[in-house]
Coordinates of C-alpha atoms and ligand atoms in Angstrom, one line a residue:
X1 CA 23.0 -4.5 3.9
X2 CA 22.6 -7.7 2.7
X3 CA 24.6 -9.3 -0.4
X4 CA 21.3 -11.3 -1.8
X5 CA 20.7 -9.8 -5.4
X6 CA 17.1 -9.3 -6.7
X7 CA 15.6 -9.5 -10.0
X8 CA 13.0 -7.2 -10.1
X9 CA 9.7 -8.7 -9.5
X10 CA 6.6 -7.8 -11.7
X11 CA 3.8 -6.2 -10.3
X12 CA 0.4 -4.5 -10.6
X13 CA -0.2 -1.7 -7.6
X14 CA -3.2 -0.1 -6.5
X15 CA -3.1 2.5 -4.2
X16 CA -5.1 5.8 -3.0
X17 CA -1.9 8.2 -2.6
X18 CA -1.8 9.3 0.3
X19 CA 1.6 10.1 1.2
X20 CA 2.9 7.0 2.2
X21 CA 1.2 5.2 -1.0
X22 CA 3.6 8.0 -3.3
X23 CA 6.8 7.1 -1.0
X24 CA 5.5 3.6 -1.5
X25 CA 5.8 4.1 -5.4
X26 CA 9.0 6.1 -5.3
X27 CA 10.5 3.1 -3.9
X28 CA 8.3 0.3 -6.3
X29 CA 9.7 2.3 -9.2
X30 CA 13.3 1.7 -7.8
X31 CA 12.8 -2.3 -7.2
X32 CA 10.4 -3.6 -9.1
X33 CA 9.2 -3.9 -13.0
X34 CA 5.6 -1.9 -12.6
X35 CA 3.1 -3.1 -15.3
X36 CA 0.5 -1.4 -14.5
X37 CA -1.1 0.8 -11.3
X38 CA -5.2 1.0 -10.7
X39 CA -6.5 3.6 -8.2
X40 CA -8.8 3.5 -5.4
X41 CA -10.8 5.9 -3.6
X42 CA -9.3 5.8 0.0
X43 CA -7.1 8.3 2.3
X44 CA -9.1 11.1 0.1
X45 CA -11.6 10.6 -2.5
X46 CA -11.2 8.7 -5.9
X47 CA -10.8 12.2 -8.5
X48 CA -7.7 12.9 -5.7
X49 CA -5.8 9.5 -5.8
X50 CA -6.0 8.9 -9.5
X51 CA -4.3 12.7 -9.8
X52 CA -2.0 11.8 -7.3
X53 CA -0.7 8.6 -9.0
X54 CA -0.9 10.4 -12.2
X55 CA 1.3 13.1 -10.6
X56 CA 3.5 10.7 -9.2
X57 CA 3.8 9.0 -12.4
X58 CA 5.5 12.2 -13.9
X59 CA 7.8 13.0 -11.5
X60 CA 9.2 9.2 -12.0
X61 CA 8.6 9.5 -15.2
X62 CA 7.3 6.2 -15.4
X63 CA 5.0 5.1 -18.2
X64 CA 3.2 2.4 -17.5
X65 CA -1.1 2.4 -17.8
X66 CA -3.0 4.2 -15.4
X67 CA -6.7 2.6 -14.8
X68 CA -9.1 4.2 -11.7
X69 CA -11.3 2.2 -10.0
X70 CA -13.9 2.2 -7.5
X71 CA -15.0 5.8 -6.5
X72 CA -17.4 4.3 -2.4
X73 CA -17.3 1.8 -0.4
X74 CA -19.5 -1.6 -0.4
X75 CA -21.0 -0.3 2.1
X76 CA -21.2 3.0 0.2
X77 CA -20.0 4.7 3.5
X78 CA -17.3 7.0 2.8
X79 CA -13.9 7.0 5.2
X80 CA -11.6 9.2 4.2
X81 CA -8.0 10.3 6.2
X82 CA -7.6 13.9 5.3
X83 CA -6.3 14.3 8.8
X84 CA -3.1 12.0 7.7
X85 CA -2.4 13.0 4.4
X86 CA -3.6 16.7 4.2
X87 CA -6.6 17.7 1.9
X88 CA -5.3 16.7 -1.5
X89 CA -3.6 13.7 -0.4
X90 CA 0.1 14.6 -1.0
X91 CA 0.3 16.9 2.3
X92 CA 2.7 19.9 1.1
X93 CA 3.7 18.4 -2.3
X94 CA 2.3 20.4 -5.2
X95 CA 3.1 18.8 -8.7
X96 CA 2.5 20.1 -11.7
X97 CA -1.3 19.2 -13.3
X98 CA -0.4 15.7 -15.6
X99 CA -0.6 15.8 -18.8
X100 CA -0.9 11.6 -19.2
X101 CA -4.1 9.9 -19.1
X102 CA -6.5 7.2 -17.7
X103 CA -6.2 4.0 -19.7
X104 CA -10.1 3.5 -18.3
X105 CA -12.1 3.9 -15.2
X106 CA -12.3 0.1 -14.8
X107 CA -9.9 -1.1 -12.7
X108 CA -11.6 -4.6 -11.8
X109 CA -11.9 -5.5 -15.6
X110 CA -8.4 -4.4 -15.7
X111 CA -7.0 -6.1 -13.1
X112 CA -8.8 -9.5 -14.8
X113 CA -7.3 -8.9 -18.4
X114 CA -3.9 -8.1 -17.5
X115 CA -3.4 -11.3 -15.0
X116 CA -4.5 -13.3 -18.4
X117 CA -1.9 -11.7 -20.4
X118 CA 1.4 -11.7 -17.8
X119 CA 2.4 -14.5 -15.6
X120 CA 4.3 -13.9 -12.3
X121 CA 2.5 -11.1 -11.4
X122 CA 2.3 -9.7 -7.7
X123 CA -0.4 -7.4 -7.0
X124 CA 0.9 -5.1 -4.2
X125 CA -2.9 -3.5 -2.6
X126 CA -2.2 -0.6 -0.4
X127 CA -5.6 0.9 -0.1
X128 CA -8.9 -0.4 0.3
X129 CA -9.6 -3.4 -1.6
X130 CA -12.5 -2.7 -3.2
X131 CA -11.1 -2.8 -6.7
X132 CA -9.5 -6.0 -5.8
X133 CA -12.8 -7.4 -4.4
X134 CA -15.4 -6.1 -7.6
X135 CA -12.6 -8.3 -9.7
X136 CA -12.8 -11.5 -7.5
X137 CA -16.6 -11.0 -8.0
X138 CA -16.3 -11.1 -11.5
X139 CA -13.9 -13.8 -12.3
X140 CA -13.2 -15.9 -8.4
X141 CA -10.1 -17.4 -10.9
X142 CA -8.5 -14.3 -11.3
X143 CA -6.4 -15.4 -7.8
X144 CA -5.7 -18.2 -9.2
X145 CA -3.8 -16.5 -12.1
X146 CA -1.4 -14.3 -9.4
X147 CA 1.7 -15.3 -7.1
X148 CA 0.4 -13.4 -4.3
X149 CA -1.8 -9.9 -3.3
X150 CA 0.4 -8.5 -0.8
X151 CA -1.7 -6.0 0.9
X152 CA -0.8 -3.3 3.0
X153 CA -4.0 -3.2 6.0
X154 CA -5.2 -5.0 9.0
X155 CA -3.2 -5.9 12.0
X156 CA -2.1 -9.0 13.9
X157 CA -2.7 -8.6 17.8
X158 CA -5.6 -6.3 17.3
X159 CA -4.0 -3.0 17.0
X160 CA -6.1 0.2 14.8
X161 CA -5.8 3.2 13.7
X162 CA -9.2 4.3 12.4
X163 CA -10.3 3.0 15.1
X164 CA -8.4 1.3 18.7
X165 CA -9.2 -1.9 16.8
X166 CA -9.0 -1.4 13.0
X167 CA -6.4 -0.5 10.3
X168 CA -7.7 2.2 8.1
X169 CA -7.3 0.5 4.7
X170 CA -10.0 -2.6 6.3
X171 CA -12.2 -0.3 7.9
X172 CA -12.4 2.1 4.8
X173 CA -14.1 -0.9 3.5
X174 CA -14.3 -4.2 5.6
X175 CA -17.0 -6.3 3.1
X176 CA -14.4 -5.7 0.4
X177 CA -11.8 -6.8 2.7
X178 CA -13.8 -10.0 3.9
X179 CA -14.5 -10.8 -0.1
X180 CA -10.4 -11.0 -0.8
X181 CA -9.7 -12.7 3.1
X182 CA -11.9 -15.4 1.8
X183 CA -11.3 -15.7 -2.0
X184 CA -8.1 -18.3 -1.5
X185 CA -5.6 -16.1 -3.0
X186 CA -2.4 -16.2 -1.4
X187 CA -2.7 -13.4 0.8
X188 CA 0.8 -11.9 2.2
X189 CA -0.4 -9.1 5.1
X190 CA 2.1 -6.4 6.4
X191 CA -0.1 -4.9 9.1
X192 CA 0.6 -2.0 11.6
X193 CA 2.2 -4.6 13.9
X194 CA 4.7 -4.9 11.6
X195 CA 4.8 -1.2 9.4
X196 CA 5.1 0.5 12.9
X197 CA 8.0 -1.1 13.6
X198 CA 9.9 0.8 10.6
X199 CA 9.7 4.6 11.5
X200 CA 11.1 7.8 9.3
X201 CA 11.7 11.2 10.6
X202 CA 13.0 15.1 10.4
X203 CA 16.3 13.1 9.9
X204 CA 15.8 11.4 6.4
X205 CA 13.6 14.3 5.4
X206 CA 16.6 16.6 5.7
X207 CA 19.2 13.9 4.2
X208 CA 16.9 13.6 0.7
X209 CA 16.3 17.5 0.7
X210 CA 19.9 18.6 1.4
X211 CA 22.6 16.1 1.1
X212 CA 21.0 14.5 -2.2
X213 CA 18.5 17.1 -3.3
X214 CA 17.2 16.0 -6.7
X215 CA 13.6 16.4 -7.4
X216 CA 12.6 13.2 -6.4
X217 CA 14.0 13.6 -3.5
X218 CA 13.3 16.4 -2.4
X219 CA 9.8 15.6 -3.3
X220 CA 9.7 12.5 -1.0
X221 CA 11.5 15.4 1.9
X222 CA 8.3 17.5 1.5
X223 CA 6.2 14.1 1.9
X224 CA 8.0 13.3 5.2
X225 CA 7.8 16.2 6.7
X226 CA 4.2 16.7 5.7
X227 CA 3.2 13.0 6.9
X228 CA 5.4 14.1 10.4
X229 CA 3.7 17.3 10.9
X230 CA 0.1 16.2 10.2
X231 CA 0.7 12.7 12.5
X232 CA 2.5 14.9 15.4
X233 CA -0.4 17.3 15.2
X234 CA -3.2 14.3 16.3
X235 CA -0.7 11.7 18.3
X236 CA 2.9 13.5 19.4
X237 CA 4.8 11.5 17.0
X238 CA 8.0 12.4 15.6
X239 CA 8.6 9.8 13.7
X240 CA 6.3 8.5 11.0
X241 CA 5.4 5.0 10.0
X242 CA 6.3 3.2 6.3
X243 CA 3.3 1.7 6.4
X244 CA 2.5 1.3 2.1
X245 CA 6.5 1.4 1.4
X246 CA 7.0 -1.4 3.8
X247 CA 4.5 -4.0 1.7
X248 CA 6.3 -2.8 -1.8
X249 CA 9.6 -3.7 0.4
X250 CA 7.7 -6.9 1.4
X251 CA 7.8 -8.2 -2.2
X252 CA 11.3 -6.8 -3.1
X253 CA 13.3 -7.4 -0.4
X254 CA 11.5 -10.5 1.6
X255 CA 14.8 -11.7 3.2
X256 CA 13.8 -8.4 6.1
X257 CA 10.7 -9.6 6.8
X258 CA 9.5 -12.6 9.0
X259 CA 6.1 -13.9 8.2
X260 CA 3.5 -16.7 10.1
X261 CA 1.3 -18.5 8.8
X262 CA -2.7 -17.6 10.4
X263 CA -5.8 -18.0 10.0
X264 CA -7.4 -14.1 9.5
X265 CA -11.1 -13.2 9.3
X266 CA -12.8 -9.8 9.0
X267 CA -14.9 -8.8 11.7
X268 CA -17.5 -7.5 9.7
X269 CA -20.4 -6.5 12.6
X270 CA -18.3 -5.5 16.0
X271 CA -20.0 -2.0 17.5
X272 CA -16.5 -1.4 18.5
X273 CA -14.3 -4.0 16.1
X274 CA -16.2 -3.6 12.5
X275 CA -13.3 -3.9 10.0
X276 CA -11.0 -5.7 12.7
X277 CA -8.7 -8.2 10.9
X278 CA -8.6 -11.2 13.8
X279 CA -5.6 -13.2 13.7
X280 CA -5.8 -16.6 15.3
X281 CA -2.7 -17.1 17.3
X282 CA -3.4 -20.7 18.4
X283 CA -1.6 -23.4 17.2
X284 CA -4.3 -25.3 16.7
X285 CA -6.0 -22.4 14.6
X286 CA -8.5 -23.1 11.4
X287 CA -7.7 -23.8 8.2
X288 CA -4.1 -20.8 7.1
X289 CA -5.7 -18.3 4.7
X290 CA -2.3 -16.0 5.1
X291 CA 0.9 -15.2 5.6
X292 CA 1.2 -12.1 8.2
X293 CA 4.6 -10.4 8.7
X294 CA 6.0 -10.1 12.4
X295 CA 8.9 -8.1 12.1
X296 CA 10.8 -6.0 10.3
X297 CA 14.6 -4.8 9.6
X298 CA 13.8 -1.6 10.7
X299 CA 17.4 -0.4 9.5
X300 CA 18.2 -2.2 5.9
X301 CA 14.7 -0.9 4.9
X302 CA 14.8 2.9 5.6
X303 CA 18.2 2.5 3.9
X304 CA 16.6 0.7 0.9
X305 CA 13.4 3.7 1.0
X306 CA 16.4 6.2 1.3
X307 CA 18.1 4.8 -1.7
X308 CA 14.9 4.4 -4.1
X309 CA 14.1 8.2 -2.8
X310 CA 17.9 9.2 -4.1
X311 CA 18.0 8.0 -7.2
X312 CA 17.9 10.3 -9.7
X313 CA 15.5 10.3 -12.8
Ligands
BDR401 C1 -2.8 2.7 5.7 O1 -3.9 3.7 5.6 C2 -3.6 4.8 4.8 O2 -3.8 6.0 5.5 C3 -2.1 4.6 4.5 O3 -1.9 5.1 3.1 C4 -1.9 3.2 4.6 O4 -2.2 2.5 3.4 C5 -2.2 2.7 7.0 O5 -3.2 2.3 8.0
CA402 CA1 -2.5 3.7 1.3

């Protein structure tokens, strides 16, 4: 592991846990200084991922404001991902109901005010990014007032998953997607080109349940094998991908990531590529709008998802 120390960045998240989104704040509680977390109706619907995070919340016992967002789509077509994360989002892992609350149900206006308020905030987006995009709508400056929106979706090299050509958090809702693509805010992507390169499995899942065997980790053991039994089911998989833990890791721990600098634009129309981030690989390519990670340490960053998921509350 390497010797570089880390202050602990500041950031905002939104998510739609989904398991890898609550591995991805297990391990964003660990490393970084969380401000505050907005929810997003994605992998399952809106009422679902604002429980979840609240849930989550608990179990880290971490206090920090809650605000829910957008409940559809631009398009107002719902895409959901049951099949991935089970039917309440968390797969197997039953919390207890929370007893904290919502700040508000606005997490666009939120999203403005608190980037006017703190400095050096990154916003780490690992869902669909229609909150993101209603608050670039109503104030385009608001990019101007963050250091980066490092965004779990998309792919370089045209890889999918909700489709053979699209990542699930851009197809869930490409319009939003195009809206923060072309808003000038300095856009870091970790795509499935590069989260597929840092896999989990039946191995780490026993490690956090048995050798450490707290009750985070055991919770994040129930995740993994969850996430591994409903992924095995549809593709044969053993191992399962960090996709939402690997952008948190992203901002944390940069020195295990490489990045590019690319031109990327949403397809927003394709019969068979709508929600397709394209990634121009020329050298000669248009004007950069973003930074899009290549590889991964595969090895320091399970170890650094292991640690975060160890570490008792
Ligand atoms: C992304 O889609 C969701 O299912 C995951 O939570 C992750 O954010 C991977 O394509
Ligand atoms: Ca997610």
């Amino acid at each position: 592991m390497s010797s570089v120390s880390h202050n602990k960045p500041k950031v905002i998240i939104d998510c739609d846990p989904g398991i890898d989104d609550a591995i991805a704040l297990v391990v964003a509680n660990h490393f970084s200084e969380i401000i505050g977390i907005t929810t997003v109706a994605g992998n399952v619907p809106l009422e679902f991922t604002t429980v979840n995070t609240q849930s989550i919340c608990e179990l880290l016992n971490l206090d920090v404001p809650i605000h829910s967002g957008a409940s559809h789509a631009y398009s107002k077509q719902s895409v959901t991902a049951e099949h991935v994360h089970g039917d309440t989002g968390l797969g197997d892992l039953l919390l207890p109901k929370p007893e904290n609350k919502i700040v508000s149900e606005h997490a666009d206006n939120y999203l403005i005010d608190i980037t006017k308020q703190e400095n050096d905030l990154t916003l780490i987006a690992l869902g669909p990014l229609t909150n993101i995009a209603h608050a670039i709508e109503k104030d385009p400056a608001f990019v101007s007032r963050i250091k980066s929106i490092t965004l779990m979706g998309g792919s370089a090299y045209g890889l999918g998953n909700a489709t053979a050509s699209a990542e699930f958090n851009i197809f869930a809702d490409p319009e939003a997607a195009s809206i923060v693509f072309n808003s000038r805010a300095p856009i870091k992507m970790i795509g499935l080109n590069l989260t597929r390169q840092v896999q989990m499995g039946i191995e780490h899942a026993k490690i956090l349940s048995e050798n450490i065997g707290n009750r985070v980790s055991k919770s994040v053991s129930t995740l993994l094998y969850s996430y591994q039994n409903l992924i095995s089911s549809s593709t044969g998989n053993i191992t399962v991908p960090m996709h939402d833990p690997c952008a948190v890791l992203a901002v944390t721990h940069p020195e295990f990531f490489t990045f590019e600098k690319r031109n990327v634009i949403i397809e927003l129309d394709g019969i068979y590529t709508r929600g397709m981030t394209v990634v121009d690989e020329r050298k000669s390519s248009p004007p950069i709008n973003c930074d899009v990670g290549y590889q991964a340490d595969s090895e320091n960053l399970i170890s650094l998802i292991v640690d975060a998921a160890s570490t008792k509350n």
